[in-house]
Amino acid sequence: GSWRAGFAGRLLPGFEDYCATPYAFGKYDQVALPSFAAGAMENAGLVTFRQVYLLMDPATVSFRQKKAIAKVIAHEMAHMWFGDLVTMAWWDDIWLNESFAEWIAHKAVEALEPDFRIWEDFSQGRAAALAPDALESTHAIYTPVETPAQATELFDLITYQKGSSVMRMLEGFLGADAFRAGLRTYMHELRFANAEGADLWRHLEAASKHPVSEIMESWILQGGHPVITAQLQGGALRLAQKRYLSKPHAHVGDQAWRVPIVMRYRDDEGVHEARHLLRSPQEDVPLHARGKIQWVTANADSLGFYRQDPDDEMLAGLIQHVGELSAAEQTGLLDDQWGLARNASRP
């Protein structure tokens, strides 16, 4: 329909601007195929789709399906830059190809169709990935690949949903401007060439002045994710981390992450954000508040791929002011409380 053609037409210059790199392939065709095994495939200049992800009748299409079509079109078009123009050196970095396209597809749909409130849907994907990643049998995002079968195995919730959640966590911590600046220099250096994850970390590090390689290696080279316990101690927030497993009373060991944490809190002067890179099992983070802290969340907008376990006082403040939390923070808080109740990790 005309909406779809208009959407792709608005999308392409948006990607050119974001990447500061013109579209490289001369033409852009979208073709719906019957009995197409993949959802869609990012062939340069001629993207193929399963019919349900491209064809719709605007008069009868559901809101959910309209959003799904927009997201798939945006995901495949993102690959024209990230995947086709700059191509991963080997299948072991396929997670970065897919995670990036999945993350930026949401960003693009949000920019063009804000009424879709697509980041609220993203919360469901994040929750869906937290579940298998809380099992002892989970796998790391980065996995060595030697055979075609091993490559095929990687097209799963960890590669797409956990990977894109980690990309979003990184952008939220570095800031959107620094992230985009690093991506642009990455594109300029590596266009029509092969890249590894380390190349992207190098560019993001130069743009942001944050230790991106150190952060990302801790998230992609080991399976699982932490639960962050948070406790207000006067004007500081005491943060501690340990691995979260859904099995009750599981032995978690001393596994640790470099956790990029964005906190949001309200004091007498309003709502503020603070950032902290948690490197140790436990650290105190001063919040520089004026007057009483009414509420604080250690996972602003649920950007972080971790469970948050606030102490009773913090939890009471969050519940009392729940209307001031974003939709993603509200669903994240509920999902975390349910997860903590199920695994019975608290005394």
PDB file of C-alpha atoms in Angstrom, residues 18-21 82 86 100 103 167 170-171 174-190 197-210 212:
ATOM      1  CA  TYR A  18      22.184   8.847  10.655  1.00  0.00           C
ATOM      2  CA  CYS A  19      25.171   7.036   9.126  1.00  0.00           C
ATOM      3  CA  ALA A  20      26.379  10.192   7.301  1.00  0.00           C
ATOM      4  CA  THR A  21      26.905   7.806   4.370  1.00  0.00           C
ATOM      5  CA  PHE A  82      25.417  -2.447   8.587  1.00  0.00           C
ATOM      6  CA  VAL A  86      30.295  -2.873   6.040  1.00  0.00           C
ATOM      7  CA  PHE A 100      22.487  -3.695  15.452  1.00  0.00           C
ATOM      8  CA  TRP A 103      18.110  -2.084  17.676  1.00  0.00           C
ATOM      9  CA  MET A 167      23.337  -2.290  22.039  1.00  0.00           C
ATOM     10  CA  LEU A 170      25.449   0.892  25.469  1.00  0.00           C
ATOM     11  CA  GLU A 171      23.834   3.774  23.535  1.00  0.00           C
ATOM     12  CA  LEU A 174      27.355   6.631  26.041  1.00  0.00           C
ATOM     13  CA  GLY A 175      24.649   9.053  24.902  1.00  0.00           C
ATOM     14  CA  ALA A 176      22.941   9.109  21.490  1.00  0.00           C
ATOM     15  CA  ASP A 177      25.267  11.782  20.010  1.00  0.00           C
ATOM     16  CA  ALA A 178      28.523  10.019  20.948  1.00  0.00           C
ATOM     17  CA  PHE A 179      27.146   6.678  19.740  1.00  0.00           C
ATOM     18  CA  ARG A 180      26.165   8.133  16.354  1.00  0.00           C
ATOM     19  CA  ALA A 181      29.516   9.917  15.986  1.00  0.00           C
ATOM     20  CA  GLY A 182      31.395   6.643  16.564  1.00  0.00           C
ATOM     21  CA  LEU A 183      29.172   4.776  14.129  1.00  0.00           C
ATOM     22  CA  ARG A 184      29.755   7.394  11.416  1.00  0.00           C
ATOM     23  CA  THR A 185      33.558   7.132  11.627  1.00  0.00           C
ATOM     24  CA  TYR A 186      33.227   3.326  11.644  1.00  0.00           C
ATOM     25  CA  MET A 187      31.182   3.499   8.410  1.00  0.00           C
ATOM     26  CA  HIS A 188      33.654   5.867   6.758  1.00  0.00           C
ATOM     27  CA  GLU A 189      36.686   3.742   7.623  1.00  0.00           C
ATOM     28  CA  LEU A 190      35.207   0.340   6.756  1.00  0.00           C
ATOM     29  CA  GLY A 197      33.146  -6.208  16.634  1.00  0.00           C
ATOM     30  CA  ALA A 198      36.417  -4.807  17.970  1.00  0.00           C
ATOM     31  CA  ASP A 199      36.457  -2.245  15.121  1.00  0.00           C
ATOM     32  CA  LEU A 200      33.107  -0.820  16.222  1.00  0.00           C
ATOM     33  CA  TRP A 201      34.163  -0.719  19.892  1.00  0.00           C
ATOM     34  CA  ARG A 202      37.323   1.171  18.855  1.00  0.00           C
ATOM     35  CA  HIS A 203      35.300   3.860  17.067  1.00  0.00           C
ATOM     36  CA  LEU A 204      32.685   4.164  19.829  1.00  0.00           C
ATOM     37  CA  GLU A 205      35.475   4.435  22.402  1.00  0.00           C
ATOM     38  CA  ALA A 206      37.175   7.261  20.483  1.00  0.00           C
ATOM     39  CA  ALA A 207      33.889   9.163  20.130  1.00  0.00           C
ATOM     40  CA  SER A 208      32.669   8.709  23.719  1.00  0.00           C
ATOM     41  CA  LYS A 209      35.909   8.516  25.778  1.00  0.00           C
ATOM     42  CA  HIS A 210      34.344   5.569  27.649  1.00  0.00           C
ATOM     43  CA  VAL A 212      33.643   0.521  25.355  1.00  0.00           C
TER      44      VAL A 212
END
